[in-house]
Structures are given as C-alpha cells and as structure tokens.
Short mmCIF file of N, CA and C in Angstrom, two decimals:
data_model
loop_
_atom_site.label_atom_id
_atom_site.label_comp_id
_atom_site.label_asym_id
_atom_site.label_seq_id
_atom_site.Cartn_x
_atom_site.Cartn_y
_atom_site.Cartn_z
N UNK K 1 27.54 98.40 20.79
CA UNK K 1 26.12 97.93 20.90
C UNK K 1 25.95 96.75 19.94
N UNK K 2 25.31 95.80 20.55
CA UNK K 2 24.99 94.56 19.76
C UNK K 2 23.44 94.39 19.65
N UNK K 3 23.16 93.69 18.51
CA UNK K 3 21.59 93.48 18.16
C UNK K 3 21.10 92.58 19.31
N UNK K 4 19.86 92.74 19.69
CA UNK K 4 19.42 91.92 20.73
C UNK K 4 18.24 91.17 20.06
N UNK K 5 18.07 89.92 20.60
CA UNK K 5 17.09 89.04 19.97
C UNK K 5 15.77 89.59 20.02
N UNK K 6 15.42 90.30 21.19
CA UNK K 6 14.02 90.77 21.33
C UNK K 6 13.77 91.96 20.29
N UNK K 7 14.77 92.49 19.94
CA UNK K 7 14.67 93.63 18.79
C UNK K 7 14.16 93.12 17.53
N UNK K 8 14.78 91.94 17.10
CA UNK K 8 14.58 91.25 15.98
C UNK K 8 13.02 90.62 16.00
N UNK K 9 12.69 90.09 17.15
CA UNK K 9 11.31 89.55 17.28
C UNK K 9 10.25 90.60 17.22
N UNK K 10 10.61 91.78 17.95
CA UNK K 10 9.68 93.04 17.90
C UNK K 10 9.51 93.49 16.47
N UNK K 11 10.60 93.65 15.74
CA UNK K 11 10.56 94.14 14.37
C UNK K 11 9.74 93.23 13.47
N UNK K 12 10.00 91.82 13.63
CA UNK K 12 9.25 90.83 12.95
C UNK K 12 7.72 90.93 13.21
N UNK K 13 7.44 91.21 14.47
CA UNK K 13 6.06 91.34 14.82
C UNK K 13 5.34 92.52 14.15
N UNK K 14 6.06 93.57 14.23
CA UNK K 14 5.62 94.85 13.70
C UNK K 14 5.43 94.65 12.03
N UNK K 15 6.34 94.03 11.47
CA UNK K 15 6.31 93.89 10.04
C UNK K 15 5.10 92.96 9.65
N UNK K 16 4.98 91.87 10.31
CA UNK K 16 3.77 90.89 10.00
C UNK K 16 2.41 91.55 10.43
N UNK K 17 2.27 92.20 11.49
CA UNK K 17 1.07 92.99 11.87
C UNK K 17 0.80 93.96 10.78
N UNK K 18 1.79 94.81 10.47
CA UNK K 18 1.65 95.87 9.55
C UNK K 18 1.13 95.22 8.10
N UNK K 19 1.56 94.07 7.85
CA UNK K 19 1.16 93.48 6.58
C UNK K 19 -0.21 92.99 6.63
N UNK K 20 -0.52 92.40 7.86
CA UNK K 20 -2.07 91.94 8.00
C UNK K 20 -2.97 93.13 7.85
N UNK K 21 -2.61 94.25 8.38
CA UNK K 21 -3.38 95.40 8.40
C UNK K 21 -3.49 96.06 6.97
N UNK K 22 -2.39 96.19 6.43
CA UNK K 22 -2.13 96.84 5.22
C UNK K 22 -2.89 96.14 3.96
N UNK K 23 -2.72 94.77 4.04
CA UNK K 23 -3.33 93.90 2.96
C UNK K 23 -4.89 93.45 3.36
N UNK K 24 -5.31 94.11 4.41
CA UNK K 24 -6.73 93.75 4.91
C UNK K 24 -7.68 94.23 3.75
N UNK K 25 -9.00 93.56 3.85
CA UNK K 25 -10.00 94.08 3.01
C UNK K 25 -10.37 95.55 3.12
N UNK K 26 -10.07 96.17 4.27
CA UNK K 26 -10.28 97.62 4.58
C UNK K 26 -9.27 98.62 4.10
N UNK K 27 -8.07 97.97 3.60
CA UNK K 27 -6.98 98.75 3.08
C UNK K 27 -6.66 98.45 1.61
N UNK K 28 -5.55 97.71 1.44
CA UNK K 28 -5.19 97.47 0.04
C UNK K 28 -5.71 96.23 -0.70
N UNK K 29 -6.31 95.33 -0.01
CA UNK K 29 -6.75 94.19 -0.59
C UNK K 29 -7.62 94.34 -1.83
N UNK K 30 -8.66 95.18 -1.82
CA UNK K 30 -9.56 95.48 -2.91
C UNK K 30 -8.70 95.94 -4.15
N UNK K 31 -7.81 96.83 -3.90
CA UNK K 31 -7.10 97.45 -5.05
C UNK K 31 -6.07 96.33 -5.56
N UNK K 32 -5.55 95.59 -4.75
CA UNK K 32 -4.64 94.47 -5.21
C UNK K 32 -5.47 93.55 -5.96
N UNK K 33 -6.61 93.20 -5.55
CA UNK K 33 -7.47 92.14 -6.15
C UNK K 33 -7.91 92.57 -7.58
N UNK K 34 -8.21 93.97 -7.59
CA UNK K 34 -8.67 94.63 -8.90
C UNK K 34 -7.51 94.55 -9.93
N UNK K 35 -6.45 94.87 -9.45
CA UNK K 35 -5.27 94.86 -10.35
C UNK K 35 -4.90 93.42 -10.78
N UNK K 36 -4.74 92.46 -9.89
CA UNK K 36 -4.32 91.04 -10.28
C UNK K 36 -5.44 90.35 -10.79
N UNK K 37 -6.74 90.42 -10.39
CA UNK K 37 -7.69 89.42 -10.83
C UNK K 37 -8.87 90.19 -11.57
N UNK K 38 -8.77 91.48 -11.62
CA UNK K 38 -9.88 92.28 -12.27
C UNK K 38 -11.09 92.40 -11.55
N UNK K 39 -11.14 92.11 -10.22
CA UNK K 39 -12.35 92.05 -9.34
C UNK K 39 -11.99 92.40 -8.01
N UNK K 40 -12.52 93.53 -7.53
CA UNK K 40 -12.27 94.03 -6.20
C UNK K 40 -12.75 93.15 -5.13
N UNK K 41 -13.94 92.42 -5.48
CA UNK K 41 -14.40 91.50 -4.47
C UNK K 41 -13.95 90.07 -4.52
N UNK K 42 -12.80 89.77 -5.26
CA UNK K 42 -12.16 88.49 -5.35
C UNK K 42 -12.01 87.87 -3.92
N UNK K 43 -12.39 86.64 -3.74
CA UNK K 43 -12.27 85.99 -2.45
C UNK K 43 -11.26 84.75 -2.66
N UNK K 44 -9.99 84.82 -2.46
CA UNK K 44 -9.12 83.71 -2.67
C UNK K 44 -9.29 82.73 -1.47
N UNK K 45 -9.03 81.43 -1.91
CA UNK K 45 -9.08 80.34 -0.89
C UNK K 45 -7.63 80.54 -0.10
N UNK K 46 -7.74 80.41 1.12
CA UNK K 46 -6.65 80.59 2.01
C UNK K 46 -5.57 79.28 1.71
N UNK K 47 -4.44 79.82 1.52
CA UNK K 47 -3.33 78.86 1.21
C UNK K 47 -2.36 78.82 2.37
N UNK K 48 -2.17 77.62 2.90
CA UNK K 48 -1.11 77.46 4.09
C UNK K 48 0.22 77.70 3.64
N UNK K 49 0.55 77.18 2.33
CA UNK K 49 1.93 77.57 1.75
C UNK K 49 2.26 79.07 1.62
N UNK K 50 1.17 79.73 1.22
CA UNK K 50 1.49 81.35 1.05
C UNK K 50 1.65 81.83 2.38
N UNK K 51 1.00 81.41 3.37
CA UNK K 51 1.17 82.00 4.82
C UNK K 51 2.55 81.55 5.23
N UNK K 52 3.05 80.37 5.02
CA UNK K 52 4.26 79.95 5.51
C UNK K 52 5.33 80.80 4.86
N UNK K 53 5.24 80.94 3.44
CA UNK K 53 6.25 81.74 2.71
C UNK K 53 6.31 83.16 3.10
N UNK K 54 5.25 83.62 3.57
CA UNK K 54 5.22 85.08 4.08
C UNK K 54 5.88 85.09 5.32
N UNK K 55 5.65 84.30 6.28
CA UNK K 55 6.36 84.28 7.57
C UNK K 55 7.88 84.04 7.38
N UNK K 56 8.22 83.00 6.58
CA UNK K 56 9.60 82.78 6.27
C UNK K 56 10.35 83.91 5.65
N UNK K 57 9.70 84.61 4.67
CA UNK K 57 10.29 85.78 4.04
C UNK K 57 10.60 86.80 5.02
N UNK K 58 9.58 87.10 5.79
CA UNK K 58 9.73 88.10 6.92
C UNK K 58 10.90 87.79 7.83
N UNK K 59 10.93 86.41 8.16
CA UNK K 59 11.81 86.01 9.14
C UNK K 59 13.23 86.16 8.53
N UNK K 60 13.54 86.12 7.19
CA UNK K 60 14.65 86.40 6.62
C UNK K 60 15.10 87.94 6.49
N UNK K 61 13.91 88.66 5.96
CA UNK K 61 14.06 89.99 5.68
C UNK K 61 14.33 90.89 6.95
N UNK K 62 13.56 90.80 7.95
CA UNK K 62 13.52 91.61 9.00
C UNK K 62 14.88 91.63 9.79
N UNK K 63 15.56 90.58 10.10
CA UNK K 63 16.79 90.50 10.79
C UNK K 63 17.79 91.26 9.98
N UNK K 64 17.80 91.16 8.70
CA UNK K 64 18.81 91.82 7.87
C UNK K 64 18.65 93.33 8.05
N UNK K 65 17.35 93.85 7.92
CA UNK K 65 16.97 95.16 8.15
C UNK K 65 17.45 95.69 9.66
N UNK K 66 17.27 95.00 10.69
CA UNK K 66 17.55 95.28 11.87
C UNK K 66 19.18 95.25 12.05
N UNK K 67 19.83 94.37 11.31
CA UNK K 67 21.26 94.38 11.19
C UNK K 67 21.80 95.69 10.58
N UNK K 68 21.17 96.25 9.58
CA UNK K 68 21.57 97.49 8.99
C UNK K 68 21.34 98.62 9.97
N UNK K 69 20.19 98.58 10.62
CA UNK K 69 20.09 99.67 11.54
C UNK K 69 21.12 99.64 12.74
N UNK K 70 21.47 98.53 12.98
CA UNK K 70 22.57 98.36 14.08
C UNK K 70 23.90 98.77 13.62
N UNK K 71 24.22 98.32 12.30
CA UNK K 71 25.60 98.74 11.67
C UNK K 71 25.63 100.17 11.35
N UNK K 72 24.39 100.72 10.95
CA UNK K 72 24.36 102.15 10.54
C UNK K 72 24.16 103.06 11.74
N UNK K 73 24.20 102.46 12.95
CA UNK K 73 24.05 103.27 14.19
C UNK K 73 22.91 104.16 14.16
N UNK K 74 21.79 103.53 13.89
CA UNK K 74 20.50 104.37 13.87
C UNK K 74 20.06 104.62 15.43
N UNK K 75 20.47 105.67 15.88
CA UNK K 75 20.23 105.84 17.34
C UNK K 75 18.89 106.66 17.60
N UNK K 76 18.20 107.20 16.58
CA UNK K 76 17.07 107.94 16.80
C UNK K 76 15.98 107.56 15.72
N UNK K 77 14.84 108.08 15.86
CA UNK K 77 13.75 107.76 14.76
C UNK K 77 14.14 108.26 13.54
N UNK K 78 14.68 109.47 13.37
CA UNK K 78 14.97 109.99 12.09
C UNK K 78 16.11 109.04 11.43
N UNK K 79 16.98 108.60 12.11
CA UNK K 79 18.08 107.68 11.48
C UNK K 79 17.39 106.55 10.99
N UNK K 80 16.54 105.92 11.85
CA UNK K 80 15.70 104.70 11.45
C UNK K 80 14.82 105.02 10.30
N UNK K 81 14.25 106.04 10.18
CA UNK K 81 13.35 106.31 9.02
C UNK K 81 14.09 106.54 7.73
N UNK K 82 15.36 107.14 7.84
CA UNK K 82 16.15 107.29 6.68
C UNK K 82 16.59 105.90 6.20
N UNK K 83 17.07 105.03 7.14
CA UNK K 83 17.52 103.81 6.71
C UNK K 83 16.38 103.00 6.15
N UNK K 84 15.11 103.12 6.75
CA UNK K 84 13.96 102.45 6.18
C UNK K 84 13.70 102.83 4.76
N UNK K 85 13.73 104.12 4.43
CA UNK K 85 13.44 104.61 3.10
C UNK K 85 14.44 104.03 2.17
N UNK K 86 15.73 104.13 2.57
CA UNK K 86 16.88 103.59 1.77
C UNK K 86 16.72 102.04 1.48
N UNK K 87 16.56 101.31 2.53
CA UNK K 87 16.27 100.00 2.47
C UNK K 87 15.00 99.49 1.56
N UNK K 88 13.93 100.26 1.71
CA UNK K 88 12.73 100.01 1.01
C UNK K 88 13.05 100.25 -0.65
N UNK K 89 13.75 101.27 -0.83
CA UNK K 89 14.01 101.50 -2.31
C UNK K 89 14.87 100.43 -2.81
N UNK K 90 15.87 99.92 -1.99
CA UNK K 90 16.71 98.81 -2.45
C UNK K 90 16.02 97.58 -2.61
N UNK K 91 15.04 97.35 -1.64
CA UNK K 91 14.19 96.01 -1.67
C UNK K 91 13.20 96.13 -2.93
N UNK K 92 12.68 97.38 -3.09
CA UNK K 92 11.79 97.45 -4.38
C UNK K 92 12.47 97.23 -5.56
N UNK K 93 13.77 97.64 -5.60
CA UNK K 93 14.55 97.42 -6.91
C UNK K 93 14.83 96.03 -7.13
N UNK K 94 15.09 95.23 -5.93
CA UNK K 94 15.23 93.69 -6.10
C UNK K 94 14.00 93.06 -6.59
N UNK K 95 12.83 93.57 -6.18
CA UNK K 95 11.66 92.93 -6.54
C UNK K 95 10.94 93.46 -7.89
N UNK K 96 11.60 94.46 -8.55
CA UNK K 96 10.98 94.97 -9.67
C UNK K 96 10.85 94.05 -10.92
N UNK K 97 11.73 93.07 -10.89
CA UNK K 97 11.59 92.06 -12.11
C UNK K 97 10.42 91.14 -11.89
N UNK K 98 9.82 91.14 -10.75
CA UNK K 98 8.65 90.27 -10.61
C UNK K 98 7.50 90.73 -11.54
N UNK K 99 7.44 91.90 -11.80
CA UNK K 99 6.43 92.70 -12.72
C UNK K 99 6.68 91.94 -13.97
N UNK K 100 7.79 91.80 -14.50
CA UNK K 100 8.02 91.18 -15.82
C UNK K 100 7.89 89.75 -15.83
N UNK K 101 8.68 88.98 -14.97
CA UNK K 101 8.63 87.57 -15.23
C UNK K 101 7.40 86.84 -14.57
N UNK K 102 6.67 87.53 -13.81
CA UNK K 102 5.46 86.97 -13.21
C UNK K 102 4.23 87.48 -14.00
N UNK K 103 4.49 88.50 -14.87
CA UNK K 103 3.51 89.12 -15.68
C UNK K 103 2.39 89.76 -14.70
N UNK K 104 2.87 90.49 -13.75
CA UNK K 104 1.99 91.20 -12.86
C UNK K 104 1.76 92.68 -13.24
N UNK K 105 0.71 93.22 -13.04
CA UNK K 105 0.52 94.66 -13.17
C UNK K 105 1.52 95.52 -12.29
N UNK K 106 1.87 96.55 -12.94
CA UNK K 106 2.98 97.39 -12.24
C UNK K 106 2.48 97.90 -11.01
N UNK K 107 1.11 98.18 -10.99
CA UNK K 107 0.57 98.84 -9.65
C UNK K 107 0.67 97.88 -8.41
N UNK K 108 0.78 96.58 -8.66
CA UNK K 108 1.10 95.68 -7.59
C UNK K 108 2.39 95.92 -7.06
N UNK K 109 3.35 96.08 -7.84
CA UNK K 109 4.81 96.43 -7.47
C UNK K 109 4.73 97.58 -6.55
N UNK K 110 4.13 98.67 -6.90
CA UNK K 110 4.04 99.97 -6.08
C UNK K 110 3.33 99.69 -4.76
N UNK K 111 2.30 98.85 -4.77
CA UNK K 111 1.53 98.47 -3.47
C UNK K 111 2.45 97.87 -2.60
N UNK K 112 3.15 96.98 -3.09
CA UNK K 112 4.17 96.19 -2.36
C UNK K 112 5.26 96.95 -1.78
N UNK K 113 5.79 97.77 -2.67
CA UNK K 113 6.98 98.72 -2.20
C UNK K 113 6.52 99.55 -1.22
N UNK K 114 5.34 100.09 -1.25
CA UNK K 114 4.81 100.96 -0.25
C UNK K 114 4.77 100.33 1.10
N UNK K 115 4.26 98.90 1.01
CA UNK K 115 4.20 98.26 2.23
C UNK K 115 5.54 98.05 2.89
N UNK K 116 6.45 97.80 2.14
CA UNK K 116 7.85 97.62 2.75
C UNK K 116 8.48 98.85 3.35
N UNK K 117 8.08 99.91 2.65
CA UNK K 117 8.49 101.28 3.11
C UNK K 117 7.83 101.63 4.57
N UNK K 118 6.49 101.20 4.40
CA UNK K 118 5.62 101.55 5.73
C UNK K 118 6.03 100.69 6.87
N UNK K 119 6.31 99.44 6.61
CA UNK K 119 6.55 98.48 7.65
C UNK K 119 8.09 98.68 8.25
#
C-alpha cells in the first residue's frame, strides 16, 4: 500500500478545519486569550503571516502523520486513533519548550496539545 495524494490533502483539510473550529470564539479562543492576554474578549488584528505560518506548519506536519499511519499499517479506526494518541504525545513533547522560551502560560501548551490530539 502506498500513500495517496488525496489522503494527504484530506488529512490536511481536516486538520485545518478542526483548528478553525477548535480555536473559534465559541470554543477555545476565549480561554486562550484569557491565559495569554488576561482578557477573554481580546480581539487580535488578523495577521497574514500567522495564517501563512499555520498553513505551512500543517502542510509539513500532516504528511508526516499520514506517513506514520501508512508505515504503521493503520488499517482501521482503532489503529489510527492509537497512532494519533502516540503522535500527539510526541508532538506535545517537542512543543513543551515553547512554554519556557516564549514565556507562555502552561495552559496554552495543554490547549494546543489537545488540539493536535483531536485533529
């Protein structure tokens, strides 16, 4: 079995759409803004660079995850969920240092780790 391009595109779309919903004002945005800026109602100015970085990050991250699913021979939903849990813990570990060198609240780390596990 080989990875198919449409699988990567579908996974990328799911990851980005999940992020848009997860970080929306109805879900995690108020908690994220409260932790980062001290104000649940903080309204940031849209930044094109942040949007581009988000899409590029996902474009690099998602194909790697799909590759692991392919190599790990995830043939059913349970296999895929186990790989997702493993990969999200690995990814969270890689990003843990952001809490210290960016001086971010630790709660933001857990919000973001949960997003990666969910998506």
